[in-house]
Short mmCIF file of C-alpha atoms and ligand atoms in Angstrom, two decimals:
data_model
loop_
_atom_site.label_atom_id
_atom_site.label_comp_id
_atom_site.label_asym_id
_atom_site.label_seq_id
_atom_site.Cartn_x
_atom_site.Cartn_y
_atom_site.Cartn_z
CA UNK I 198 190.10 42.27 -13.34
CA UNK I 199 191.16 41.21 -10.07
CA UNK I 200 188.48 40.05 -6.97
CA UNK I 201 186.98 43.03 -5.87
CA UNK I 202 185.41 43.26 -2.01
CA UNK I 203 182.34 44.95 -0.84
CA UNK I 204 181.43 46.24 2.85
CA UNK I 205 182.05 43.09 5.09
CA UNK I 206 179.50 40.62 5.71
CA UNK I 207 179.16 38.31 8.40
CA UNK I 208 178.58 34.89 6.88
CA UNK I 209 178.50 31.71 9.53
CA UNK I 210 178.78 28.98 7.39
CA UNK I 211 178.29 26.36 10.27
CA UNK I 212 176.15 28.93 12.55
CA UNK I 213 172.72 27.40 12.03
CA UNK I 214 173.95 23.34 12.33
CA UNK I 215 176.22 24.21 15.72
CA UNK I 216 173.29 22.97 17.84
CA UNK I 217 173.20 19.55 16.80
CA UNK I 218 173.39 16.32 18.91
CA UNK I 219 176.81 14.22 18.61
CA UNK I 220 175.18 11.28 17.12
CA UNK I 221 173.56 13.55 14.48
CA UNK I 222 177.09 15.51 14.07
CA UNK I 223 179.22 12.54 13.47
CA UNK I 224 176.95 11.14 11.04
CA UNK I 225 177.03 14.10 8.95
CA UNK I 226 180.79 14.22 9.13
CA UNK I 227 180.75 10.96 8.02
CA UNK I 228 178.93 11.43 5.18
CA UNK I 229 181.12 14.54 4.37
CA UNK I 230 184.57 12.78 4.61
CA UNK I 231 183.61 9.61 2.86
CA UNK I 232 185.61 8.96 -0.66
CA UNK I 233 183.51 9.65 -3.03
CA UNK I 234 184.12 9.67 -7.09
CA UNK I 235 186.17 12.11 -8.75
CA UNK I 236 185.79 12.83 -12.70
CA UNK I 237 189.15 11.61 -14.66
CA UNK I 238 190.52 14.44 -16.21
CA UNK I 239 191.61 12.73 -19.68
CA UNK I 240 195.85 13.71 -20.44
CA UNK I 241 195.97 14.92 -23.87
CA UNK I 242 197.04 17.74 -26.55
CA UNK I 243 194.65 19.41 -28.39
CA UNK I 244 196.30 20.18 -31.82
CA UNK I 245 194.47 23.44 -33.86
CA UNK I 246 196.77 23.86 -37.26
CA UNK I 247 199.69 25.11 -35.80
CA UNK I 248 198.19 26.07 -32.08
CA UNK I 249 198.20 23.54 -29.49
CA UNK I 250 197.23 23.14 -25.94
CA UNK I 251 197.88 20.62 -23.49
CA UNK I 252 197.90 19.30 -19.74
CA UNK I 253 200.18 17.06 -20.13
CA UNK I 254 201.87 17.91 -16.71
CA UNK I 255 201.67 17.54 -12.64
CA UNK I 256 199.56 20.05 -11.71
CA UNK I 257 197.22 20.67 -15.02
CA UNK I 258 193.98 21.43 -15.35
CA UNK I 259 191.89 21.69 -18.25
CA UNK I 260 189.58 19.83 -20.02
CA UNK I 261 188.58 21.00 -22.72
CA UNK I 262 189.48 23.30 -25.59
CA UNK I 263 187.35 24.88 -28.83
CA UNK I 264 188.19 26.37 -31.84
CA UNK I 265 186.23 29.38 -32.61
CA UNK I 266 188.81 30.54 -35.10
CA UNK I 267 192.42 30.81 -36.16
CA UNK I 268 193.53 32.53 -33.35
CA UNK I 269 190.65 31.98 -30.77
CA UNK I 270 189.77 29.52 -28.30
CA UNK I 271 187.74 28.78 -25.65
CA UNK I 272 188.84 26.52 -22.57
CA UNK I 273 186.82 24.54 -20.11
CA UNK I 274 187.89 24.25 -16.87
CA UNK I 275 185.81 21.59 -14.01
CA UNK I 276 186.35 20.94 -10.78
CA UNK I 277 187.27 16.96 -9.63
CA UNK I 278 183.91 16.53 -8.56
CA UNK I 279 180.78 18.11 -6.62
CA UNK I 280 179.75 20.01 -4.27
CA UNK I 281 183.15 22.15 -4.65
CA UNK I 282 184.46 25.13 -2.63
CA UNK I 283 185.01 28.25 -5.33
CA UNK I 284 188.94 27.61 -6.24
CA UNK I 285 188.71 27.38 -9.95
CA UNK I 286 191.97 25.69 -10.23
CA UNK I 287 193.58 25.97 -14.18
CA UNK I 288 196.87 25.13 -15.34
CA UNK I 289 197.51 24.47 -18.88
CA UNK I 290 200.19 25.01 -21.51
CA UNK I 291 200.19 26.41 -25.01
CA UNK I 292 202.61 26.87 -28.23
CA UNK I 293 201.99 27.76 -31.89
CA UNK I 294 204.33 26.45 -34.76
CA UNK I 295 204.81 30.21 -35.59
CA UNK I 296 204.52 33.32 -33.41
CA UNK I 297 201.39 35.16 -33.20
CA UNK I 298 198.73 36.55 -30.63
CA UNK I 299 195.90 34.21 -30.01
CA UNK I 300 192.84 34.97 -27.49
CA UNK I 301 191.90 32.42 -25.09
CA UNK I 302 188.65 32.62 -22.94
CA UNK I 303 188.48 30.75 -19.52
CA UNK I 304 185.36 29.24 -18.77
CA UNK I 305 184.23 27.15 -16.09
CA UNK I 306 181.20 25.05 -15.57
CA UNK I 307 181.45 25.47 -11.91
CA UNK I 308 181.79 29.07 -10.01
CA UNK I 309 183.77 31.99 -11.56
CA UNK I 310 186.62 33.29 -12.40
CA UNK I 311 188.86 34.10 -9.16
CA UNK I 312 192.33 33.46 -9.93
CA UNK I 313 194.27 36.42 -12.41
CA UNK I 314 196.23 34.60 -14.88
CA UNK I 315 200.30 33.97 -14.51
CA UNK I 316 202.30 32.85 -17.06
CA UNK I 317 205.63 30.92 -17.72
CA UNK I 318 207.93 30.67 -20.03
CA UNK I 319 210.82 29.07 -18.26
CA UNK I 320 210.94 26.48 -15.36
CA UNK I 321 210.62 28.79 -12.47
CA UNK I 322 210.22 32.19 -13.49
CA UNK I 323 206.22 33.26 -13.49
CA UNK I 324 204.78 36.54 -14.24
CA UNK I 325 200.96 37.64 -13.55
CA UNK I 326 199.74 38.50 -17.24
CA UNK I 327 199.47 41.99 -17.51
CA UNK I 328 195.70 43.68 -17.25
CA UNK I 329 195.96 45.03 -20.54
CA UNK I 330 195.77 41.60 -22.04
CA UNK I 331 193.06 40.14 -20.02
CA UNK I 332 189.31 41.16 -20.85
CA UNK I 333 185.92 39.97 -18.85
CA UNK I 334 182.17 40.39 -19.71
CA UNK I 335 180.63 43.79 -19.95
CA UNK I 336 177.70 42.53 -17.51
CA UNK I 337 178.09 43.19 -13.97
CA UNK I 338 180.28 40.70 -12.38
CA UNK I 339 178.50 38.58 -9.33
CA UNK I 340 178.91 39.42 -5.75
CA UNK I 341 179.95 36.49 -4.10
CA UNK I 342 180.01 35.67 0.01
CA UNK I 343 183.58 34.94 0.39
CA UNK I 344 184.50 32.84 3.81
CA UNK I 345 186.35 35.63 4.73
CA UNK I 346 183.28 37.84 5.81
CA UNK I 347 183.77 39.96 2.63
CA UNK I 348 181.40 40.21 -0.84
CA UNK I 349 183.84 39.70 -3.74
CA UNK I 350 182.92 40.77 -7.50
CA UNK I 351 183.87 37.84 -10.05
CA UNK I 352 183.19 37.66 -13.63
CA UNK I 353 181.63 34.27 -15.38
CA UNK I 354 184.40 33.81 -17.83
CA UNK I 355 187.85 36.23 -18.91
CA UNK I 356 189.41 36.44 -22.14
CA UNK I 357 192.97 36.46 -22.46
CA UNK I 358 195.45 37.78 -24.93
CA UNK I 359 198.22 35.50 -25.59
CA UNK I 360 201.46 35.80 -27.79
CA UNK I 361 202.61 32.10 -27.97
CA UNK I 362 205.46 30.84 -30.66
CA UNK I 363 207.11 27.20 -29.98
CA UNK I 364 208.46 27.87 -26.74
CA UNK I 365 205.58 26.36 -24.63
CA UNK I 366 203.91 28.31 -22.20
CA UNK I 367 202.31 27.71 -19.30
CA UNK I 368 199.05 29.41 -17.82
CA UNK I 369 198.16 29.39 -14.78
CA UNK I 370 195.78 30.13 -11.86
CA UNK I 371 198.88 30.22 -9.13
CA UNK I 372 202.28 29.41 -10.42
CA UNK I 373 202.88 25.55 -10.60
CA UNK I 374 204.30 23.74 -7.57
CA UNK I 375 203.42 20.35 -8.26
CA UNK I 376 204.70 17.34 -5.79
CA UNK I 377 208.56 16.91 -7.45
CA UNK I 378 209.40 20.44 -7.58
CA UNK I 379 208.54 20.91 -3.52
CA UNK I 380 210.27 18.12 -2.63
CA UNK I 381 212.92 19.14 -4.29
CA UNK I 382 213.09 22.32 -2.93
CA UNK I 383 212.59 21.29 0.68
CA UNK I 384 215.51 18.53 -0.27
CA UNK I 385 217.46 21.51 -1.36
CA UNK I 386 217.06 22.97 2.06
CA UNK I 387 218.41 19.61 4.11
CA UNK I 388 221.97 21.63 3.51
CA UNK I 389 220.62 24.73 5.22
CA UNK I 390 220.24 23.62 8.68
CA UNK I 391 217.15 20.74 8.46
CA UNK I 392 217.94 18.35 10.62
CA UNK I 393 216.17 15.04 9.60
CA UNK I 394 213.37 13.98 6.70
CA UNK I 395 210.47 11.23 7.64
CA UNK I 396 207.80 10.08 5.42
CA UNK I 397 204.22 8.35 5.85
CA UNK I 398 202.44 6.58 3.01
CA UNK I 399 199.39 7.54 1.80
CA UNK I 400 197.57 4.50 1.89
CA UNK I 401 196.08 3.32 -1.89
CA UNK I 402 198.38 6.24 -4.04
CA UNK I 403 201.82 6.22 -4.74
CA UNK I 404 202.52 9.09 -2.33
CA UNK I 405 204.08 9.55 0.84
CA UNK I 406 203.95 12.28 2.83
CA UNK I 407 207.23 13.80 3.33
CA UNK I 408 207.79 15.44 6.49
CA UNK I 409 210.96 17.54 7.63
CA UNK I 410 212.92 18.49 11.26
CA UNK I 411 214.94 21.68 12.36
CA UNK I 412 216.01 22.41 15.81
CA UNK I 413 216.90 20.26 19.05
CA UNK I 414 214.52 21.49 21.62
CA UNK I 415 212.04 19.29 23.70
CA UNK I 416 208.77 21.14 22.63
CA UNK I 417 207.16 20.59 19.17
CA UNK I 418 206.43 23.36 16.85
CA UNK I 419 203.63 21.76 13.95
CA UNK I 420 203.42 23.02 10.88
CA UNK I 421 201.22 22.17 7.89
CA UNK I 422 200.37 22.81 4.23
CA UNK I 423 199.20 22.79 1.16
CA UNK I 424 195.61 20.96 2.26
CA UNK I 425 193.81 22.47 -0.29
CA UNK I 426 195.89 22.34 -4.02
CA UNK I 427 195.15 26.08 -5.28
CA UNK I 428 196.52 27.54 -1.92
CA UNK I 429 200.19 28.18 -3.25
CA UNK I 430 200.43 31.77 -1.45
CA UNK I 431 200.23 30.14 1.56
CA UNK I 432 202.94 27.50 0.62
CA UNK I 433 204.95 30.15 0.01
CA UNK I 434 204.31 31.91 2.79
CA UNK I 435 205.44 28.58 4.83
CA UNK I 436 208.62 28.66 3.01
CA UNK I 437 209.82 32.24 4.18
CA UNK I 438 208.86 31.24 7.44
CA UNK I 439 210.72 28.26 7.29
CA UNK I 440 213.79 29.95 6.36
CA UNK I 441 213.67 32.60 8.55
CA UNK I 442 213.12 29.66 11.76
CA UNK I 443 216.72 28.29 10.22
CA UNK I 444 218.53 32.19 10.45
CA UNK I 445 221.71 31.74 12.63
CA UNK I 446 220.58 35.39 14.42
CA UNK I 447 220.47 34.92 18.66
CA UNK I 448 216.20 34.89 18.05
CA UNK I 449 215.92 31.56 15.60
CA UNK I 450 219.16 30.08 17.40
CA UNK I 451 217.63 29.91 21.20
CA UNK I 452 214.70 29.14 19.47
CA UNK I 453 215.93 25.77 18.20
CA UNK I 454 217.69 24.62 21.33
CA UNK I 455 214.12 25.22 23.12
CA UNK I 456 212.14 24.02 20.32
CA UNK I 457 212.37 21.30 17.55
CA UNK I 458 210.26 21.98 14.23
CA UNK I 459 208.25 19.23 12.26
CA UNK I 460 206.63 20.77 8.67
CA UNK I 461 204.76 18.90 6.49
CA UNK I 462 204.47 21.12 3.87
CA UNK I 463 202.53 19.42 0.68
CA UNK I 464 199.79 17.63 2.73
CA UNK I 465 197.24 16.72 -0.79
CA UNK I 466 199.95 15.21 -2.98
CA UNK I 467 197.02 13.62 -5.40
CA UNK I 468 195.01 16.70 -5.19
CA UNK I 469 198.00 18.51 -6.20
CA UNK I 470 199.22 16.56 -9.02
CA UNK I 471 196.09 16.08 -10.06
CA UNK I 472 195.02 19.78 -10.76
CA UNK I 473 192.21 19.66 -8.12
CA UNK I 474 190.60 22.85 -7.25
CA UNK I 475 189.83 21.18 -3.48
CA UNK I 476 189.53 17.58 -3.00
CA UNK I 477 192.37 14.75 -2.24
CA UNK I 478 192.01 11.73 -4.42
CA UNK I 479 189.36 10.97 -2.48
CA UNK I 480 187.07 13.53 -3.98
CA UNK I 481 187.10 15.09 -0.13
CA UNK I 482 188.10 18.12 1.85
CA UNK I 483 190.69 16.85 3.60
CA UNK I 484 190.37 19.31 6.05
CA UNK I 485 187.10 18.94 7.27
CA UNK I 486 188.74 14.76 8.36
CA UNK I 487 190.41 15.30 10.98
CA UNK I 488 188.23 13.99 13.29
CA UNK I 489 187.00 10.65 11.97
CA UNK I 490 190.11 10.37 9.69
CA UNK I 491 188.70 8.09 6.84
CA UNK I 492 190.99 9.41 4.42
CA UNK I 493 194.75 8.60 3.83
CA UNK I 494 196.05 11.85 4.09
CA UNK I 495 194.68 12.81 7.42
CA UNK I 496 195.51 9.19 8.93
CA UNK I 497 199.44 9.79 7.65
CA UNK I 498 199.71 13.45 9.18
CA UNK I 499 198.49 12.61 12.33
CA UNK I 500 200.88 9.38 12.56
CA UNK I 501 204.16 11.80 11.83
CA UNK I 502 202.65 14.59 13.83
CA UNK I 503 201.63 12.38 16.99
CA UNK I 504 205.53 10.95 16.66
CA UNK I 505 206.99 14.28 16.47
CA UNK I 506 204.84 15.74 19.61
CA UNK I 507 206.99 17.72 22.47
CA UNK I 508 206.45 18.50 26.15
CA UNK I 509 204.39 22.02 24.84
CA UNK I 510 203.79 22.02 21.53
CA UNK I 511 201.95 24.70 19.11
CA UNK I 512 200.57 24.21 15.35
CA UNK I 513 200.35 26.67 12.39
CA UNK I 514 198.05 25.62 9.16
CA UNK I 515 199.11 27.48 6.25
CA UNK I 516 196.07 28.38 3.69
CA UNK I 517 195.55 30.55 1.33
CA UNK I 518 192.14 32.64 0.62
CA UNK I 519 190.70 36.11 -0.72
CA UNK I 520 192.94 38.23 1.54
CA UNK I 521 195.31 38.09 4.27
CA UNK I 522 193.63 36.89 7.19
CA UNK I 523 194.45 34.65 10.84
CA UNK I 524 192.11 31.89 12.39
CA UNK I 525 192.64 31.40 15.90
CA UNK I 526 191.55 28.42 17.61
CA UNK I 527 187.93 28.63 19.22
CA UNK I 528 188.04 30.85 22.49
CA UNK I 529 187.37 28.20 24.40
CA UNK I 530 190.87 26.34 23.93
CA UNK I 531 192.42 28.33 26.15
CA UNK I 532 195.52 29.31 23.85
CA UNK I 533 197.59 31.67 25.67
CA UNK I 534 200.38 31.53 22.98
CA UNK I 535 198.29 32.93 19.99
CA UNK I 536 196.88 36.24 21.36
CA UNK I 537 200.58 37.29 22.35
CA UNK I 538 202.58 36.73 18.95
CA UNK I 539 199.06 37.93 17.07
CA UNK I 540 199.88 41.24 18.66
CA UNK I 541 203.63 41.00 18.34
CA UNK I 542 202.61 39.97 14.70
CA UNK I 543 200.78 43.40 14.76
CA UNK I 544 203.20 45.83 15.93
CA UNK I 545 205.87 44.48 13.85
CA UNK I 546 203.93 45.16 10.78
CA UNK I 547 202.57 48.04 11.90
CA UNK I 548 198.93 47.17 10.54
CA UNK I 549 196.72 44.52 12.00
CA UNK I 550 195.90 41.90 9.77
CA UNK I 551 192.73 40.84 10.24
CA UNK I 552 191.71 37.65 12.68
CA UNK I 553 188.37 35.64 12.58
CA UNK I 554 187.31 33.17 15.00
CA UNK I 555 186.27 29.68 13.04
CA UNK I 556 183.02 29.03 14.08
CA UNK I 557 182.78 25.52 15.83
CA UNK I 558 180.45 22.90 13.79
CA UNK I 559 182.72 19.63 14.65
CA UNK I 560 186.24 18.96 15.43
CA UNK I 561 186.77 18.39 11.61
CA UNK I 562 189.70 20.89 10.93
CA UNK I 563 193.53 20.78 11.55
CA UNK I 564 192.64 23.38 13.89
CA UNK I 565 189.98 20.99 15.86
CA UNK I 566 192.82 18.31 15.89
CA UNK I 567 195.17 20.50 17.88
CA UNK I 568 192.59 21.52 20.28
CA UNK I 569 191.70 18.07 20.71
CA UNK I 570 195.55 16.91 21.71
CA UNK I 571 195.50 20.39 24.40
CA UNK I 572 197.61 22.08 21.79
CA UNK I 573 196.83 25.60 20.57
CA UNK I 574 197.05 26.47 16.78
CA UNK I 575 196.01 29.16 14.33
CA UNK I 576 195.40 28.96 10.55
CA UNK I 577 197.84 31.43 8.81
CA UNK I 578 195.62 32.14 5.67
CA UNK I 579 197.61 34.26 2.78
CA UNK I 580 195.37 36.44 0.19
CA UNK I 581 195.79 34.76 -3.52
CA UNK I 582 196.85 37.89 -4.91
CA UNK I 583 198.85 38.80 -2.14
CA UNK I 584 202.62 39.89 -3.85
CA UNK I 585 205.14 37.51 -3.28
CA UNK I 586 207.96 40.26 -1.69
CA UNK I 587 204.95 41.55 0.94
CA UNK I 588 203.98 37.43 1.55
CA UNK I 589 207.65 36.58 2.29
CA UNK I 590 207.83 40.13 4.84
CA UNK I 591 205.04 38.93 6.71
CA UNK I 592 206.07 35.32 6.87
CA UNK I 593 209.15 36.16 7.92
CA UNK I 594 207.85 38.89 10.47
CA UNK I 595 205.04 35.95 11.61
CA UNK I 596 208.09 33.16 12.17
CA UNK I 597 209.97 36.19 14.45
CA UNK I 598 206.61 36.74 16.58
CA UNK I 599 205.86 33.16 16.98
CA UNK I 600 209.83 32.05 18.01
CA UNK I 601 209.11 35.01 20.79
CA UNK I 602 206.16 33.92 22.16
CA UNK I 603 206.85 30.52 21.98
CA UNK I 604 210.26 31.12 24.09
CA UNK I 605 208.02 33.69 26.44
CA UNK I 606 209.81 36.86 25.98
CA UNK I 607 207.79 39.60 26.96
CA UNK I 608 210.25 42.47 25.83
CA UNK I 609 208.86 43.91 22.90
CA UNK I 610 205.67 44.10 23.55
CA UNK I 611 203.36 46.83 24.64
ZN1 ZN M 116 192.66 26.07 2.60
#
């Protein structure tokens, strides 16, 4: 029941519009990035005789549930608004007044189902729901073009077994890291060797952006994420190599006198909150504005980032997608430092993960930013079923190629 891929396929997404003029560029942009509506998703309970649902909660999405029976249901899950990118965000939780199995479908008015089910049963602790209890269509499932250059199998809709009691539980397409709980844990970390917290408002929500410091140095190492809400793998991923950057070891500690960190990790706090499967409150990618900047989120990162910026400096997006994959800048940004720790990266794992060049439409992306301030970057994208032991490995192994090449140690590599 998980994605499946197919024999690679080239897609260029931007290929065909690459050759337009500026004016013509910009306008489209423009048109892209401006705020646009996004459907209220009403906060309620749904309440079956003894079975009830809700999204009641930072993070939820659903809205919708059916009755077909005493112990079946059917969920609908929609995206914020349209045109959406394929991340069929759901988050929901259930209870029952007494124990029992129940069957829940997924279904989802837009796209198809991509994300395997994890549940929760205390704050915290998540588990993927085992394949036994989850059940798709017996038609073929639909090969879709996923950005990655791969075909991926999904299925319209999945049915899920369910044993629920009054102990709620939550389902969900990633587990649930809404706002609170990852400033809390980043807070948490301000013991373990962060040096400093700043925040930005987000103009016209109650959010700020929240940024955090380690290290001393006079060069600026970026780091962003969490544009897109569904990406949690690669918010993890962050994490790991977040921790590994504050190690007392010889590596991480002449890395912080030479280098001073600035992470923003939670960049779409009302996409977040709000269950979004893409969009900021906004109802836009805020990834493709970081060029013309007309939305909130984009204007505050770039104020902390531009206040943060070294002598050298070097910027990592973390993402999440289909599998494990790297986006170096364009090859004509002439970024020496990303080649060198993608190899380290390499030989340290032992397998190459795979890298893609982004092809170049506009300087919309995080990655178009950099380039535009002379500073090289990659996107560090994380696979949504990637495990969470062989995410926090790489991470880790990522944040001890990166310190290397950053400080310009050549030992170590062939
Ligand atoms: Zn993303």
């Amino acid at each position: 029941m998980r994605a499946l891929f197919l024999l690679p396929l080239l897609v260029h997404a931007f290929g065909a519009t690459a050759q337009l003029d500026d004016a013509t560029r910009r306008d489209s942009v423009l048109r892209m990035t401006a705020s646009r509506p996004v459907a209220h998703q009403l906060k309620r309970t749904w309440d079956f005789g003894g079975v009830h649902f809700s999204n009641r909660f930072a993070g939820a999405r659903l809205n919708e549930v059916e009755r077909v029976n005493d112990t079946a249901f059917v969920c609908t899950i929609a995206p914020e608004n349209r045109p959406v990118n394929g991340s069929p965000w759901y988050a929901f939780a259930v209870r029952a007044d007494e124990p029992r199995w129940i069957s829940v479908t997924l279904r989802y008015t837009d796209f198809f189902h991509r994300y395997h089910p994890k549940i929760s049963l205390f704050e915290g602790e998540w588990h993927d729901l085992p394949d036994s209890l989850l059940h798709g269509p017996d038609t073929l499932p639909h090969a879709h073009p996923g950005q990655t250059g791969d075909t991926i199998l999904l299925h319209e809709w999945v049915r899920m077994d369910l044993w629920v009691d009054t102990l709620s539980l939550t389902v969900a397409a990633q587990q649930v890291i809404d706002v609170a709980r990852d400033q809390r844990w980043w807070m948490r970390l301000e013991a373990g060797g962060l040096t400093g917290r700043e925040a930005a408002p987000v103009e016209g929500t109650p959010y700020e952006l929240w940024a955090w410091h380690a290290g001393e140095g006079p060069n600026g190492l970026l780091l962003l994420g969490r544009q897109h809400p569904p990406e949690v793998t690669g918010a993890l991923a962050l994490r790991q190599f977040m921790l590994r950057l504050l190690e007392d070891d010889e590596l991480a500690t002449r890395f912080r006198t030479r280098w001073r960190v600035t992470v923003i990790p939670l960049m779409n706090p009302t996409g977040v909150d709000g269950g979004h499967w893409r969009h900021n409150g906004g109802g836009v990618d805020i990834n493709r504005d970081w060029w013309l900047m007309q939305q909130p989120e984009t204007r505050a990162a770039s104020t902390i980032l531009e206040r943060n910026l070294g002598g050298r400096n070097y910027l990592i997006d973390f993402h999440s997608t289909w599998k494990d994959i790297l986006y170096p800048q364009d090859s004509t940004a002439n970024d020496t430092i990303t080649p060198g720790w993608l190899d380290r990266f390499d030989a340290l794992l032992g397998t190459p993960t795979p890298r893609r060049q982004v092809p170049f439409f506009a300087p919309i992306t995080s990655l178009h930013w950099a380039q535009a301030h002379g500073i090289p970057a990659v996107v560090y994208e994380v696979g949504d079923d990637t495990p969470e032991e062989e995410l926090d490995r790489k991470a880790r192994l990522a944040a001890e190629a990166v310190m290397h090449a950053l400080l310009g140690d050549r030992a170590g590599l062939r």
